[in-house]
Tab-separated table of C-alpha atoms (C1' of nucleotides) in Angstrom:
chain	number	residue	atom	x	y	z
Z	1	MET	CA	0.000	0.000	0.000
Z	2	LEU	CA	1.075	3.552	-0.686
Z	3	THR	CA	1.453	5.513	2.536
Z	4	ASP	CA	2.262	9.199	2.859
Z	5	GLU	CA	5.757	8.238	3.891
Z	6	TYR	CA	6.517	6.399	0.677
Z	7	ARG	CA	4.708	8.963	-1.411
Z	8	TYR	CA	6.977	11.606	0.045
Z	9	LYS	CA	10.151	9.575	-0.259
Z	10	ILE	CA	9.515	8.568	-3.836
Z	11	LEU	CA	8.728	12.111	-4.917
Z	12	LYS	CA	11.836	13.319	-3.170
Z	13	GLU	CA	14.132	10.735	-4.710
Z	14	LEU	CA	12.756	11.196	-8.187
Z	15	GLN	CA	12.778	14.963	-8.037
Z	16	GLN	CA	16.488	14.987	-7.407
Z	17	ASP	CA	17.204	11.988	-9.598
Z	18	PRO	CA	14.597	11.300	-12.296
Z	19	ASP	CA	16.662	8.697	-14.077
Z	20	LEU	CA	16.433	6.050	-11.449
Z	21	SER	CA	15.552	2.444	-12.054
Z	22	GLN	CA	12.820	0.871	-9.999
Z	23	ARG	CA	15.421	-1.457	-8.574
Z	24	GLU	CA	17.606	1.398	-7.423
Z	25	LEU	CA	14.603	3.252	-6.052
Z	26	ALA	CA	13.536	0.162	-4.145
Z	27	LYS	CA	17.000	-0.200	-2.681
Z	28	ARG	CA	17.103	3.403	-1.523
Z	29	LEU	CA	13.724	3.139	0.157
Z	30	GLY	CA	14.450	-0.255	1.631
Z	31	ILE	CA	11.499	-1.938	-0.033
Z	32	SER	CA	11.051	-4.686	-2.580
Z	33	LEU	CA	11.007	-4.220	-6.316
Z	34	GLY	CA	7.362	-5.257	-6.449
Z	35	LYS	CA	6.331	-2.656	-3.941
Z	36	ALA	CA	8.353	0.070	-5.610
Z	37	ASN	CA	6.672	-0.776	-8.888
Z	38	PHE	CA	3.259	-0.706	-7.261
Z	39	CYS	CA	3.788	2.636	-5.546
Z	40	LEU	CA	5.318	4.219	-8.595
Z	41	LYS	CA	2.418	3.146	-10.760
Z	42	ALA	CA	-0.020	4.571	-8.242
Z	43	LEU	CA	1.768	7.924	-8.375
Z	44	ILE	CA	1.710	7.867	-12.154
Z	45	GLU	CA	-1.959	6.914	-12.107
Z	46	LYS	CA	-2.762	9.894	-9.885
Z	47	GLY	CA	-0.819	12.234	-12.099
Z	48	SER	CA	1.989	13.116	-9.717
Z	49	ILE	CA	4.629	11.575	-11.926
Z	50	LYS	CA	4.974	11.184	-15.652
Z	51	ALA	CA	7.006	8.334	-17.071
Z	52	ASP	CA	8.927	9.781	-19.970
Z	53	ASN	CA	10.449	7.629	-22.663
Z	54	PHE	CA	12.698	10.360	-23.886
Z	55	LYS	CA	16.025	9.410	-22.358
Z	56	ASN	CA	18.768	11.935	-22.612
Z	57	SER	CA	20.637	10.596	-19.643
Z	58	ALA	CA	23.392	8.023	-19.516
Z	59	ASN	CA	20.953	5.203	-19.106
Z	60	LYS	CA	19.058	4.860	-22.393
Z	61	THR	CA	16.756	2.115	-21.271
Z	62	GLY	CA	13.927	2.477	-18.802
Z	63	TYR	CA	12.084	5.701	-18.111
Z	64	LEU	CA	12.647	9.176	-16.838
Z	65	TYR	CA	10.277	9.656	-13.936
Z	66	LEU	CA	9.450	13.325	-13.921
Z	67	LEU	CA	7.346	15.134	-11.355
Z	68	THR	CA	4.359	16.866	-12.863
Z	69	PRO	CA	3.345	20.330	-11.600
Z	70	LYS	CA	0.786	18.539	-9.478
Z	71	GLY	CA	3.505	16.234	-8.188
Z	72	ILE	CA	5.725	19.147	-7.268
Z	73	GLU	CA	2.899	20.775	-5.373
Z	74	GLU	CA	2.043	17.505	-3.690
Z	75	LYS	CA	5.617	17.097	-2.583
Z	76	VAL	CA	5.582	20.508	-0.915
Z	77	THR	CA	2.434	19.624	0.983
Z	78	LEU	CA	3.786	16.244	1.981
Z	79	THR	CA	7.040	17.749	3.138
Z	80	GLN	CA	5.258	20.172	5.428
Z	81	ARG	CA	2.980	17.478	6.788
Z	82	PHE	CA	5.956	15.225	7.239
Z	83	LEU	CA	7.856	17.885	9.118
Z	84	GLN	CA	4.967	18.369	11.531
Z	85	ARG	CA	4.744	14.657	12.127
Z	86	LYS	CA	8.456	14.331	12.708
Z	87	ILE	CA	8.422	17.149	15.218
Z	88	ALA	CA	5.651	15.390	17.123
Z	89	GLU	CA	7.634	12.155	17.035
Z	90	TYR	CA	10.665	14.024	18.238
Z	91	GLU	CA	8.894	15.352	21.273
Z	92	ALA	CA	7.302	12.001	22.042
Z	93	LEU	CA	10.705	10.400	21.816
Z	94	GLU	CA	12.067	12.921	24.264
Z	95	GLN	CA	9.467	11.844	26.800
Z	96	GLU	CA	10.119	8.192	26.154
Z	97	ILE	CA	13.848	8.584	26.633
Z	98	GLU	CA	13.345	10.381	29.904
Z	99	GLN	CA	11.089	7.574	31.058
Z	100	LEU	CA	13.668	4.986	30.037
Z	101	ARG	CA	16.397	6.854	31.901
Z	102	ARG	CA	14.325	6.741	35.069
Z	103	GLU	CA	13.765	3.056	34.528
Z	104	VAL	CA	17.453	2.347	34.089
Z	105	LYS	CA	18.273	4.154	37.298
Z	106	ALA	CA	15.876	2.058	39.343
Y	1	MET	CA	6.958	-12.294	15.371
Y	2	LEU	CA	8.573	-11.312	18.654
Y	3	THR	CA	10.734	-8.226	18.277
Y	4	ASP	CA	12.876	-6.613	20.953
Y	5	GLU	CA	10.303	-3.881	21.212
Y	6	TYR	CA	7.485	-6.215	22.183
Y	7	ARG	CA	9.743	-8.294	24.368
Y	8	TYR	CA	10.580	-5.174	26.291
Y	9	LYS	CA	7.038	-3.879	26.475
Y	10	ILE	CA	5.581	-7.175	27.619
Y	11	LEU	CA	8.178	-7.639	30.331
Y	12	LYS	CA	7.573	-4.088	31.467
Y	13	GLU	CA	3.815	-4.422	31.614
Y	14	LEU	CA	3.887	-7.768	33.368
Y	15	GLN	CA	6.514	-6.749	35.864
Y	16	GLN	CA	4.351	-3.949	37.118
Y	17	ASP	CA	1.109	-5.856	36.696
Y	18	PRO	CA	1.421	-9.652	36.650
Y	19	ASP	CA	-2.288	-10.318	36.804
Y	20	LEU	CA	-3.107	-9.103	33.363
Y	21	SER	CA	-5.211	-10.959	30.861
Y	22	GLN	CA	-3.848	-11.512	27.404
Y	23	ARG	CA	-6.670	-9.367	26.106
Y	24	GLU	CA	-5.756	-6.475	28.332
Y	25	LEU	CA	-2.091	-6.889	27.500
Y	26	ALA	CA	-2.924	-6.868	23.806
Y	27	LYS	CA	-4.946	-3.703	24.224
Y	28	ARG	CA	-2.137	-1.917	26.053
Y	29	LEU	CA	0.406	-2.853	23.413
Y	30	GLY	CA	-1.917	-2.091	20.539
Y	31	ILE	CA	-1.731	-5.571	19.084
Y	32	SER	CA	-4.172	-8.384	18.486
Y	33	LEU	CA	-5.028	-11.093	20.959
Y	34	GLY	CA	-3.445	-13.706	18.725
Y	35	LYS	CA	-0.167	-11.870	18.597
Y	36	ALA	CA	-0.121	-11.220	22.310
Y	37	ASN	CA	-0.700	-14.905	22.914
Y	38	PHE	CA	2.092	-15.820	20.544
Y	39	CYS	CA	4.618	-13.417	22.051
Y	40	LEU	CA	3.734	-14.354	25.583
Y	41	LYS	CA	4.169	-18.034	24.851
Y	42	ALA	CA	7.537	-17.360	23.296
Y	43	LEU	CA	8.666	-15.557	26.430
Y	44	ILE	CA	7.437	-18.417	28.580
Y	45	GLU	CA	9.152	-20.897	26.300
Y	46	LYS	CA	12.440	-19.048	26.683
Y	47	GLY	CA	12.082	-18.936	30.419
Y	48	SER	CA	11.671	-15.201	30.870
Y	49	ILE	CA	8.181	-15.538	32.267
Y	50	LYS	CA	6.457	-18.186	34.309
Y	51	ALA	CA	2.710	-18.625	34.096
Y	52	ASP	CA	1.524	-19.254	37.628
Y	53	ASN	CA	-1.848	-20.781	38.423
Y	54	PHE	CA	-1.812	-19.613	41.987
Y	55	LYS	CA	-4.089	-16.596	41.883
Y	56	ASN	CA	-4.180	-14.449	44.944
Y	57	SER	CA	-5.342	-11.379	43.100
Y	58	ALA	CA	-8.838	-10.156	42.443
Y	59	ASN	CA	-9.072	-12.104	39.246
Y	60	LYS	CA	-9.169	-15.784	40.141
Y	61	THR	CA	-9.215	-17.048	36.596
Y	62	GLY	CA	-6.360	-16.953	34.152
Y	63	TYR	CA	-2.714	-16.858	35.134
Y	64	LEU	CA	-0.257	-14.756	37.009
Y	65	TYR	CA	2.546	-13.951	34.604
Y	66	LEU	CA	5.616	-13.600	36.736
Y	67	LEU	CA	9.049	-12.586	35.557
Y	68	THR	CA	11.691	-15.180	36.339
Y	69	PRO	CA	15.139	-14.041	37.521
Y	70	LYS	CA	16.250	-14.490	33.944
Y	71	GLY	CA	13.321	-12.377	32.795
Y	72	ILE	CA	14.190	-9.616	35.215
Y	73	GLU	CA	17.749	-9.592	33.990
Y	74	GLU	CA	16.598	-9.634	30.390
Y	75	LYS	CA	14.363	-6.684	31.010
Y	76	VAL	CA	17.274	-4.668	32.368
Y	77	THR	CA	19.348	-5.466	29.314
Y	78	LEU	CA	16.482	-4.681	26.976
Y	79	THR	CA	15.781	-1.403	28.708
Y	80	GLN	CA	19.362	-0.269	28.280
Y	81	ARG	CA	19.472	-1.396	24.678
Y	82	PHE	CA	16.164	0.282	24.083
Y	83	LEU	CA	17.398	3.502	25.578
Y	84	GLN	CA	20.448	3.512	23.349
Y	85	ARG	CA	18.313	2.865	20.309
Y	86	LYS	CA	15.887	5.601	21.189
Y	87	ILE	CA	18.721	8.073	21.675
Y	88	ALA	CA	20.047	7.175	18.249
Y	89	GLU	CA	16.577	7.591	16.772
Y	90	TYR	CA	16.292	10.912	18.531
Y	91	GLU	CA	19.470	12.232	17.001
Y	92	ALA	CA	18.579	10.875	13.579
Y	93	LEU	CA	15.226	12.558	13.844
Y	94	GLU	CA	16.930	15.806	14.700
Y	95	GLN	CA	18.904	15.622	11.472
Y	96	GLU	CA	15.852	14.665	9.490
Y	97	ILE	CA	13.857	17.573	10.846
Y	98	GLU	CA	16.622	19.974	10.013
Y	99	GLN	CA	16.734	18.581	6.508
Y	100	LEU	CA	12.975	18.919	6.180
Y	101	ARG	CA	13.144	22.519	7.368
Y	102	ARG	CA	15.670	23.316	4.688
Y	103	GLU	CA	13.459	21.621	2.159
Y	104	VAL	CA	10.412	23.597	3.184
Y	105	LYS	CA	12.315	26.854	2.863
Y	106	ALA	CA	13.374	26.132	-0.695
P	1	DT	C1'	-26.732	-28.729	43.943
P	2	DT	C1'	-27.506	-27.227	39.376
P	3	DA	C1'	-27.758	-23.972	35.800
P	4	DT	C1'	-26.195	-19.794	33.905
P	5	DC	C1'	-22.956	-16.433	33.004
P	6	DA	C1'	-18.546	-14.119	32.453
P	7	DT	C1'	-13.789	-14.335	31.620
P	8	DC	C1'	-9.886	-16.661	30.575
P	9	DG	C1'	-6.306	-18.920	27.245
P	10	DT	C1'	-6.000	-21.256	22.882
P	11	DT	C1'	-6.619	-22.103	18.128
P	12	DC	C1'	-6.734	-21.369	13.304
P	13	DA	C1'	-9.062	-20.096	8.922
P	14	DC	C1'	-8.857	-15.848	6.725
P	15	DC	C1'	-6.993	-11.514	4.924
P	16	DA	C1'	-3.695	-8.060	3.526
P	17	DA	C1'	0.857	-6.823	2.516
P	18	DT	C1'	5.190	-7.915	0.737
P	19	DT	C1'	8.516	-10.435	-1.720
P	20	DG	C1'	11.584	-11.604	-5.517
P	21	DA	C1'	12.112	-15.106	-9.274
P	22	DA	C1'	10.761	-15.292	-13.813
P	23	DC	C1'	9.526	-13.160	-17.932
P	24	DA	C1'	9.194	-9.752	-21.999
P	25	DT	C1'	11.175	-5.764	-24.102
P	26	DG	C1'	14.487	-2.863	-26.017
P	27	DG	C1'	19.112	-0.882	-26.370
P	28	DT	C1'	24.216	-1.948	-26.977
P	29	DC	C1'	28.180	-3.915	-28.812
P	30	DA	C1'	31.249	-7.030	-31.385
Q	1	DT	C1'	23.051	-10.635	-36.938
Q	2	DG	C1'	23.237	-12.609	-32.310
Q	3	DA	C1'	24.562	-12.480	-27.570
Q	4	DC	C1'	24.148	-9.746	-23.682
Q	5	DC	C1'	22.576	-6.615	-20.214
Q	6	DA	C1'	19.436	-3.511	-17.770
Q	7	DT	C1'	14.941	-2.341	-17.459
Q	8	DG	C1'	9.695	-2.666	-16.271
Q	9	DT	C1'	6.050	-6.027	-15.315
Q	10	DT	C1'	3.763	-9.868	-13.318
Q	11	DC	C1'	2.095	-13.000	-9.957
Q	12	DA	C1'	2.529	-17.368	-7.137
Q	13	DA	C1'	4.215	-17.932	-2.726
Q	14	DT	C1'	5.322	-16.438	1.782
Q	15	DT	C1'	4.727	-13.792	5.832
Q	16	DG	C1'	2.484	-11.410	9.569
Q	17	DG	C1'	-1.424	-10.170	11.801
Q	18	DT	C1'	-6.421	-10.653	12.988
Q	19	DG	C1'	-10.331	-11.768	15.796
Q	20	DA	C1'	-14.337	-15.057	15.903
Q	21	DA	C1'	-15.070	-19.318	17.874
Q	22	DC	C1'	-14.192	-22.835	21.236
Q	23	DG	C1'	-13.420	-25.342	25.599
Q	24	DA	C1'	-12.261	-24.724	30.410
Q	25	DT	C1'	-12.896	-22.699	34.858
Q	26	DG	C1'	-14.549	-19.913	38.571
Q	27	DA	C1'	-18.429	-16.891	40.192
Q	28	DT	C1'	-23.256	-16.232	40.862
Q	29	DA	C1'	-28.248	-17.163	41.162
Q	30	DA	C1'	-32.053	-20.180	41.626
DNA sequence: TTATCATCGTTCACCAATTGAACATGGTCA
DNA sequence: TGACCATGTTCAATTGGTGAACGATGATAA
């Protein structure tokens, strides 16, 4: 399934590196090839990414996965949402660590 | 499957509250009854917990899940390891947040 | 006592998510 | 041309998790 986390990560990776095989993408995200393929297709389906056959990069086979305007906008939104979530996690983690420290002492 | 996280959490919950049904334990950990049962059995199998029939608590049915000496020791180790991991996560999160902030600015 | 009820631990058929081997396609090079 | 390699696609198989259902046991009421 395509969570916000993977949506964000895929958009981020492809924005900075559009010529990226699904295998390499999968490796970077720590997921399987099948899942990478599934998520990527979902993003293409929703119009966030366009798979371009025109290859002017070193790798002539495969696609160029380009973010559409909608995809770029989506990535901004996701980044902000992600930042908020991470800040919340950060604070929760602070509490948890303090609790663990108390536990270790006892 | 029984991860360090659940091992730690189960030992923690049962140490402070040995008369705890598997259903209640599952609820506290946010997992299903089946998984709680599986994890608990694994801990009993490995000798970290002993299921005691002698019930002197309010709830006369079910078991008392008592930590064995080995279980107590294991919990200490797990707590320390957990603390270290959480500190690492905390610092990683700090970096990630900073990165996200930069990204939002651009 | 007997019947009923509630709660417990246990089981396991079912579902969803993930995996990666296998395949088809197309570009590259000798 | 033919052999080769990297790519995207597919899908059977595995894994992990779920919670309804079941049998057992103690509490309660008749």
